[in-house]
């Protein structure tokens, strides 16, 4: 089982580069650079490529709508080159709050666009002359929609790899099915090992049935909060506001995937109450309603023995990468947590 974490996207790259190098030495296997509406992820990934040697570097996530599929492929090939084949292309749809609110681009057809972006990227990496007729992307642009001067081109450079691993962030059944069919990796959110099969098993099975055997087994990236010690259980309270934000405040009241997920986990009444309070502006009260058991089961917060048991549960549920969120105030404490976790996995 591999260990990963995401850097703070609100900070600067230079400040975290030294810490990532120390985490690499501590046993970290993969680091994610997010892209929300702060600095772009590509700049940070390139910077970290020059400051690290072994750790994999992943975008977590590049947003589908903010780049053309071909530029996404070119960027991935460039990052794979500067990192000597250590890049993982994390892709996701993000949400209308960012895509329409910050980029001014319509948020439409995320599933169909995801498939086409991945297919186009793989053509580019194989250095095929790019001809693609999709529902959402057509390359080259036909004469009736452009000048008529466009012609099929292929990537000038020879990529380090002709198949860069693709990781899809997905939650809904159709998105998860697509990830299982098309991607090397799948990143869910709020992964609860004992309930994962009930929630996602059918979608994963349907996607796997269509999966190209050359892709190998699907990597599953869970994202638990991490704290290891004899008296760290109170830190579970720090997870609750994050859960309340997603369960209560993400999406419309009638269409909130995170609320639906909590309901499928068996916390429907609590999810309703969290949403009611959060949408009323009572964020602190909403966080207090988040069940202790839910926080406990999706996290790795407790004694070394407890964490070891929960790691086994994640592994049994198919998780191959623990993309942890260390609950620590300093770089040194975060490095220590990764060292401790390395001994337990």
PDB file of C-alpha atoms in Angstrom, residues 117-327:
ATOM      1  CA  UNK A 117     -10.396  14.027 -22.942  1.00  0.00           C
ATOM      2  CA  UNK A 118      -8.789  10.754 -21.843  1.00  0.00           C
ATOM      3  CA  UNK A 119      -9.116   9.226 -25.308  1.00  0.00           C
ATOM      4  CA  UNK A 120      -7.558  12.293 -26.945  1.00  0.00           C
ATOM      5  CA  UNK A 121      -4.713  12.403 -24.405  1.00  0.00           C
ATOM      6  CA  UNK A 122      -3.777   8.802 -25.121  1.00  0.00           C
ATOM      7  CA  UNK A 123      -3.741   9.445 -28.865  1.00  0.00           C
ATOM      8  CA  UNK A 124      -1.396  12.392 -28.341  1.00  0.00           C
ATOM      9  CA  UNK A 125       0.949  10.375 -26.098  1.00  0.00           C
ATOM     10  CA  UNK A 126       1.116   7.636 -28.745  1.00  0.00           C
ATOM     11  CA  UNK A 127       2.122  10.339 -31.257  1.00  0.00           C
ATOM     12  CA  UNK A 128      -0.743   9.528 -33.584  1.00  0.00           C
ATOM     13  CA  UNK A 129      -1.781  12.130 -36.108  1.00  0.00           C
ATOM     14  CA  UNK A 130      -4.655  13.578 -34.199  1.00  0.00           C
ATOM     15  CA  UNK A 131      -8.015  12.987 -35.790  1.00  0.00           C
ATOM     16  CA  UNK A 132     -10.925  12.766 -33.394  1.00  0.00           C
ATOM     17  CA  UNK A 133     -14.661  12.920 -33.956  1.00  0.00           C
ATOM     18  CA  UNK A 134     -16.473  13.094 -30.639  1.00  0.00           C
ATOM     19  CA  UNK A 135     -19.675  14.549 -29.368  1.00  0.00           C
ATOM     20  CA  UNK A 136     -17.888  17.355 -27.530  1.00  0.00           C
ATOM     21  CA  UNK A 137     -14.507  17.627 -29.264  1.00  0.00           C
ATOM     22  CA  UNK A 138     -13.687  17.464 -32.962  1.00  0.00           C
ATOM     23  CA  UNK A 139     -10.057  17.627 -34.090  1.00  0.00           C
ATOM     24  CA  UNK A 140      -9.126  19.076 -36.529  1.00  0.00           C
ATOM     25  CA  UNK A 141     -11.899  21.631 -36.571  1.00  0.00           C
ATOM     26  CA  UNK A 142     -14.019  21.143 -39.709  1.00  0.00           C
ATOM     27  CA  UNK A 143     -14.024  23.842 -42.396  1.00  0.00           C
ATOM     28  CA  UNK A 144     -17.594  24.877 -41.651  1.00  0.00           C
ATOM     29  CA  UNK A 145     -16.573  25.776 -38.104  1.00  0.00           C
ATOM     30  CA  UNK A 146     -13.203  27.356 -38.823  1.00  0.00           C
ATOM     31  CA  UNK A 147     -10.892  28.482 -41.615  1.00  0.00           C
ATOM     32  CA  UNK A 148     -10.551  25.078 -43.216  1.00  0.00           C
ATOM     33  CA  UNK A 149      -6.759  25.265 -42.832  1.00  0.00           C
ATOM     34  CA  UNK A 150      -6.471  22.883 -39.891  1.00  0.00           C
ATOM     35  CA  UNK A 151      -4.850  19.526 -40.552  1.00  0.00           C
ATOM     36  CA  UNK A 152      -4.072  16.477 -38.382  1.00  0.00           C
ATOM     37  CA  UNK A 153      -0.841  16.921 -36.431  1.00  0.00           C
ATOM     38  CA  UNK A 154       1.087  14.735 -34.029  1.00  0.00           C
ATOM     39  CA  UNK A 155       3.142  15.662 -30.989  1.00  0.00           C
ATOM     40  CA  UNK A 156       6.626  16.756 -32.024  1.00  0.00           C
ATOM     41  CA  UNK A 157       8.307  15.385 -28.903  1.00  0.00           C
ATOM     42  CA  UNK A 158       8.667  11.731 -28.014  1.00  0.00           C
ATOM     43  CA  UNK A 159       7.036  11.363 -24.576  1.00  0.00           C
ATOM     44  CA  UNK A 160       8.853   9.517 -21.822  1.00  0.00           C
ATOM     45  CA  UNK A 161       5.834   7.184 -21.679  1.00  0.00           C
ATOM     46  CA  UNK A 162       3.123   6.618 -24.259  1.00  0.00           C
ATOM     47  CA  UNK A 163       0.651   5.867 -21.476  1.00  0.00           C
ATOM     48  CA  UNK A 164       0.804   8.280 -18.572  1.00  0.00           C
ATOM     49  CA  UNK A 165      -1.352   7.047 -15.677  1.00  0.00           C
ATOM     50  CA  UNK A 166      -4.741   8.756 -15.489  1.00  0.00           C
ATOM     51  CA  UNK A 167      -6.480   9.211 -12.149  1.00  0.00           C
ATOM     52  CA  UNK A 168     -10.142  10.240 -12.128  1.00  0.00           C
ATOM     53  CA  UNK A 169     -11.805  11.898  -9.156  1.00  0.00           C
ATOM     54  CA  UNK A 170     -15.340  10.504  -9.219  1.00  0.00           C
ATOM     55  CA  UNK A 171     -18.261  10.058  -6.848  1.00  0.00           C
ATOM     56  CA  UNK A 172     -21.542   9.439  -8.698  1.00  0.00           C
ATOM     57  CA  UNK A 173     -22.287   5.945 -10.073  1.00  0.00           C
ATOM     58  CA  UNK A 174     -21.785   6.817 -13.746  1.00  0.00           C
ATOM     59  CA  UNK A 175     -18.544   8.682 -13.016  1.00  0.00           C
ATOM     60  CA  UNK A 176     -17.237   5.786 -10.927  1.00  0.00           C
ATOM     61  CA  UNK A 177     -18.156   3.311 -13.653  1.00  0.00           C
ATOM     62  CA  UNK A 178     -16.227   5.419 -16.151  1.00  0.00           C
ATOM     63  CA  UNK A 179     -13.173   5.510 -13.872  1.00  0.00           C
ATOM     64  CA  UNK A 180     -13.222   1.730 -13.486  1.00  0.00           C
ATOM     65  CA  UNK A 181     -13.475   1.314 -17.238  1.00  0.00           C
ATOM     66  CA  UNK A 182     -11.046   3.945 -18.470  1.00  0.00           C
ATOM     67  CA  UNK A 183      -8.525   5.077 -15.860  1.00  0.00           C
ATOM     68  CA  UNK A 184      -5.530   3.651 -14.057  1.00  0.00           C
ATOM     69  CA  UNK A 185      -6.726   5.142 -10.784  1.00  0.00           C
ATOM     70  CA  UNK A 186      -9.912   6.254  -9.037  1.00  0.00           C
ATOM     71  CA  UNK A 187     -10.125   8.831  -6.251  1.00  0.00           C
ATOM     72  CA  UNK A 188     -13.361   8.793  -4.209  1.00  0.00           C
ATOM     73  CA  UNK A 189     -14.072  11.064  -1.264  1.00  0.00           C
ATOM     74  CA  UNK A 190     -14.936  10.207   2.351  1.00  0.00           C
ATOM     75  CA  UNK A 191     -14.122   6.530   1.766  1.00  0.00           C
ATOM     76  CA  UNK A 192     -15.665   4.266   4.402  1.00  0.00           C
ATOM     77  CA  UNK A 193     -14.185   0.787   3.906  1.00  0.00           C
ATOM     78  CA  UNK A 194     -17.022  -1.264   5.388  1.00  0.00           C
ATOM     79  CA  UNK A 195     -19.632   0.508   3.232  1.00  0.00           C
ATOM     80  CA  UNK A 196     -17.651   0.962   0.018  1.00  0.00           C
ATOM     81  CA  UNK A 197     -18.901  -2.194  -1.684  1.00  0.00           C
ATOM     82  CA  UNK A 198     -22.529  -1.321  -0.920  1.00  0.00           C
ATOM     83  CA  UNK A 199     -22.163   2.187  -2.325  1.00  0.00           C
ATOM     84  CA  UNK A 200     -19.799   1.730  -5.265  1.00  0.00           C
ATOM     85  CA  UNK A 201     -19.559  -2.014  -5.861  1.00  0.00           C
ATOM     86  CA  UNK A 202     -22.094  -2.180  -8.673  1.00  0.00           C
ATOM     87  CA  UNK A 203     -20.611   0.774 -10.551  1.00  0.00           C
ATOM     88  CA  UNK A 204     -17.067  -0.547 -10.154  1.00  0.00           C
ATOM     89  CA  UNK A 205     -18.099  -3.981 -11.414  1.00  0.00           C
ATOM     90  CA  UNK A 206     -19.874  -2.519 -14.444  1.00  0.00           C
ATOM     91  CA  UNK A 207     -16.847  -0.432 -15.374  1.00  0.00           C
ATOM     92  CA  UNK A 208     -14.389  -3.246 -14.770  1.00  0.00           C
ATOM     93  CA  UNK A 209     -16.354  -5.495 -17.138  1.00  0.00           C
ATOM     94  CA  UNK A 210     -15.490  -3.052 -19.972  1.00  0.00           C
ATOM     95  CA  UNK A 211     -11.929  -2.408 -18.835  1.00  0.00           C
ATOM     96  CA  UNK A 212      -8.972  -2.935 -21.171  1.00  0.00           C
ATOM     97  CA  UNK A 213      -6.795  -5.630 -19.529  1.00  0.00           C
ATOM     98  CA  UNK A 214      -3.691  -3.637 -20.513  1.00  0.00           C
ATOM     99  CA  UNK A 215      -4.665  -1.025 -17.923  1.00  0.00           C
ATOM    100  CA  UNK A 216      -4.065  -3.511 -15.121  1.00  0.00           C
ATOM    101  CA  UNK A 217      -5.951  -3.432 -11.825  1.00  0.00           C
ATOM    102  CA  UNK A 218      -7.615  -0.190 -10.776  1.00  0.00           C
ATOM    103  CA  UNK A 219      -5.730   1.770  -8.108  1.00  0.00           C
ATOM    104  CA  UNK A 220      -8.046   3.201  -5.444  1.00  0.00           C
ATOM    105  CA  UNK A 221      -6.916   6.374  -3.658  1.00  0.00           C
ATOM    106  CA  UNK A 222      -8.617   6.959  -0.304  1.00  0.00           C
ATOM    107  CA  UNK A 223      -8.100  10.258   1.543  1.00  0.00           C
ATOM    108  CA  UNK A 224      -8.291   9.773   5.321  1.00  0.00           C
ATOM    109  CA  UNK A 225      -7.211  12.330   7.877  1.00  0.00           C
ATOM    110  CA  UNK A 226      -4.186  11.090   9.832  1.00  0.00           C
ATOM    111  CA  UNK A 227      -3.057  11.418  13.449  1.00  0.00           C
ATOM    112  CA  UNK A 228      -1.285   8.691  15.419  1.00  0.00           C
ATOM    113  CA  UNK A 229      -0.877   8.718  19.196  1.00  0.00           C
ATOM    114  CA  UNK A 230      -2.362   7.670  22.500  1.00  0.00           C
ATOM    115  CA  UNK A 231      -4.477  10.801  23.022  1.00  0.00           C
ATOM    116  CA  UNK A 232      -5.243  12.098  19.535  1.00  0.00           C
ATOM    117  CA  UNK A 233      -8.936  11.171  19.334  1.00  0.00           C
ATOM    118  CA  UNK A 234     -10.026  14.793  20.064  1.00  0.00           C
ATOM    119  CA  UNK A 235      -8.472  15.729  16.705  1.00  0.00           C
ATOM    120  CA  UNK A 236     -11.403  14.001  15.034  1.00  0.00           C
ATOM    121  CA  UNK A 237     -13.374  17.157  15.782  1.00  0.00           C
ATOM    122  CA  UNK A 238     -11.255  18.991  13.178  1.00  0.00           C
ATOM    123  CA  UNK A 239     -12.671  16.707  10.470  1.00  0.00           C
ATOM    124  CA  UNK A 240     -16.284  17.614  11.187  1.00  0.00           C
ATOM    125  CA  UNK A 241     -16.385  21.145   9.672  1.00  0.00           C
ATOM    126  CA  UNK A 242     -15.001  19.749   6.412  1.00  0.00           C
ATOM    127  CA  UNK A 243     -17.662  17.046   6.321  1.00  0.00           C
ATOM    128  CA  UNK A 244     -20.360  19.559   7.205  1.00  0.00           C
ATOM    129  CA  UNK A 245     -19.265  21.817   4.353  1.00  0.00           C
ATOM    130  CA  UNK A 246     -19.634  19.058   1.777  1.00  0.00           C
ATOM    131  CA  UNK A 247     -22.698  17.284   3.186  1.00  0.00           C
ATOM    132  CA  UNK A 248     -24.486  20.533   3.932  1.00  0.00           C
ATOM    133  CA  UNK A 249     -23.238  23.126   1.518  1.00  0.00           C
ATOM    134  CA  UNK A 250     -22.034  21.603  -1.739  1.00  0.00           C
ATOM    135  CA  UNK A 251     -24.574  21.665  -4.535  1.00  0.00           C
ATOM    136  CA  UNK A 252     -28.283  22.356  -4.458  1.00  0.00           C
ATOM    137  CA  UNK A 253     -30.407  21.014  -1.631  1.00  0.00           C
ATOM    138  CA  UNK A 254     -32.045  18.498  -3.941  1.00  0.00           C
ATOM    139  CA  UNK A 255     -28.790  17.507  -5.690  1.00  0.00           C
ATOM    140  CA  UNK A 256     -25.863  17.112  -3.349  1.00  0.00           C
ATOM    141  CA  UNK A 257     -23.736  14.016  -4.042  1.00  0.00           C
ATOM    142  CA  UNK A 258     -22.039  14.235  -0.640  1.00  0.00           C
ATOM    143  CA  UNK A 259     -25.376  14.328   1.169  1.00  0.00           C
ATOM    144  CA  UNK A 260     -26.405  11.269  -0.841  1.00  0.00           C
ATOM    145  CA  UNK A 261     -23.175   9.515   0.095  1.00  0.00           C
ATOM    146  CA  UNK A 262     -23.704  10.115   3.814  1.00  0.00           C
ATOM    147  CA  UNK A 263     -27.253   8.817   3.419  1.00  0.00           C
ATOM    148  CA  UNK A 264     -25.988   5.667   1.708  1.00  0.00           C
ATOM    149  CA  UNK A 265     -23.565   5.195   4.578  1.00  0.00           C
ATOM    150  CA  UNK A 266     -26.584   5.038   6.902  1.00  0.00           C
ATOM    151  CA  UNK A 267     -26.618   8.615   8.176  1.00  0.00           C
ATOM    152  CA  UNK A 268     -29.613   9.990   6.284  1.00  0.00           C
ATOM    153  CA  UNK A 269     -31.283  11.757   9.199  1.00  0.00           C
ATOM    154  CA  UNK A 270     -28.025  13.360  10.267  1.00  0.00           C
ATOM    155  CA  UNK A 271     -27.277  14.424   6.689  1.00  0.00           C
ATOM    156  CA  UNK A 272     -30.679  16.127   6.450  1.00  0.00           C
ATOM    157  CA  UNK A 273     -30.069  18.003   9.675  1.00  0.00           C
ATOM    158  CA  UNK A 274     -26.532  19.012   8.661  1.00  0.00           C
ATOM    159  CA  UNK A 275     -27.836  20.386   5.387  1.00  0.00           C
ATOM    160  CA  UNK A 276     -30.697  22.230   7.087  1.00  0.00           C
ATOM    161  CA  UNK A 277     -28.353  23.941   9.531  1.00  0.00           C
ATOM    162  CA  UNK A 278     -25.610  24.666   7.020  1.00  0.00           C
ATOM    163  CA  UNK A 279     -27.924  26.266   4.480  1.00  0.00           C
ATOM    164  CA  UNK A 280     -29.361  28.381   7.288  1.00  0.00           C
ATOM    165  CA  UNK A 281     -25.892  29.764   7.938  1.00  0.00           C
ATOM    166  CA  UNK A 282     -25.383  27.771  11.144  1.00  0.00           C
ATOM    167  CA  UNK A 283     -22.091  26.165  10.130  1.00  0.00           C
ATOM    168  CA  UNK A 284     -20.787  25.482  13.635  1.00  0.00           C
ATOM    169  CA  UNK A 285     -24.035  23.802  14.645  1.00  0.00           C
ATOM    170  CA  UNK A 286     -23.991  21.741  11.459  1.00  0.00           C
ATOM    171  CA  UNK A 287     -20.497  20.477  12.269  1.00  0.00           C
ATOM    172  CA  UNK A 288     -21.647  19.335  15.704  1.00  0.00           C
ATOM    173  CA  UNK A 289     -24.276  17.096  14.086  1.00  0.00           C
ATOM    174  CA  UNK A 290     -21.684  15.158  12.075  1.00  0.00           C
ATOM    175  CA  UNK A 291     -21.686  11.667  13.639  1.00  0.00           C
ATOM    176  CA  UNK A 292     -18.616  10.664  15.650  1.00  0.00           C
ATOM    177  CA  UNK A 293     -18.778   7.179  14.127  1.00  0.00           C
ATOM    178  CA  UNK A 294     -18.602   8.531  10.571  1.00  0.00           C
ATOM    179  CA  UNK A 295     -15.511  10.593  11.355  1.00  0.00           C
ATOM    180  CA  UNK A 296     -13.888   7.653  13.132  1.00  0.00           C
ATOM    181  CA  UNK A 297     -14.481   5.212  10.282  1.00  0.00           C
ATOM    182  CA  UNK A 298     -13.315   7.365   7.365  1.00  0.00           C
ATOM    183  CA  UNK A 299     -10.190   8.574   9.203  1.00  0.00           C
ATOM    184  CA  UNK A 300      -6.911   7.233  10.560  1.00  0.00           C
ATOM    185  CA  UNK A 301      -6.966   9.058  13.887  1.00  0.00           C
ATOM    186  CA  UNK A 302      -6.089   7.086  16.996  1.00  0.00           C
ATOM    187  CA  UNK A 303      -3.487   4.893  18.603  1.00  0.00           C
ATOM    188  CA  UNK A 304      -0.977   2.994  16.481  1.00  0.00           C
ATOM    189  CA  UNK A 305      -2.997  -0.163  17.064  1.00  0.00           C
ATOM    190  CA  UNK A 306      -6.226   1.483  15.965  1.00  0.00           C
ATOM    191  CA  UNK A 307      -4.617   2.960  12.857  1.00  0.00           C
ATOM    192  CA  UNK A 308      -3.101  -0.406  11.947  1.00  0.00           C
ATOM    193  CA  UNK A 309      -6.551  -2.020  12.180  1.00  0.00           C
ATOM    194  CA  UNK A 310      -8.099   0.684  10.021  1.00  0.00           C
ATOM    195  CA  UNK A 311      -5.299   0.410   7.440  1.00  0.00           C
ATOM    196  CA  UNK A 312      -6.149  -3.292   7.188  1.00  0.00           C
ATOM    197  CA  UNK A 313      -9.807  -2.394   6.649  1.00  0.00           C
ATOM    198  CA  UNK A 314      -8.911   0.046   3.861  1.00  0.00           C
ATOM    199  CA  UNK A 315      -6.700  -2.593   2.252  1.00  0.00           C
ATOM    200  CA  UNK A 316      -9.459  -5.202   2.483  1.00  0.00           C
ATOM    201  CA  UNK A 317     -11.807  -2.760   0.728  1.00  0.00           C
ATOM    202  CA  UNK A 318      -9.404  -2.506  -2.211  1.00  0.00           C
ATOM    203  CA  UNK A 319      -7.558   0.704  -1.368  1.00  0.00           C
ATOM    204  CA  UNK A 320      -4.040   0.758  -2.804  1.00  0.00           C
ATOM    205  CA  UNK A 321      -3.038   4.331  -1.906  1.00  0.00           C
ATOM    206  CA  UNK A 322      -3.684   6.178   1.351  1.00  0.00           C
ATOM    207  CA  UNK A 323      -3.692   9.821   0.296  1.00  0.00           C
ATOM    208  CA  UNK A 324      -3.648  11.124   3.845  1.00  0.00           C
ATOM    209  CA  UNK A 325      -4.333  14.511   5.407  1.00  0.00           C
ATOM    210  CA  UNK A 326      -1.874  14.788   8.323  1.00  0.00           C
ATOM    211  CA  UNK A 327      -3.325  16.660  11.283  1.00  0.00           C
TER     212      UNK A 327
END
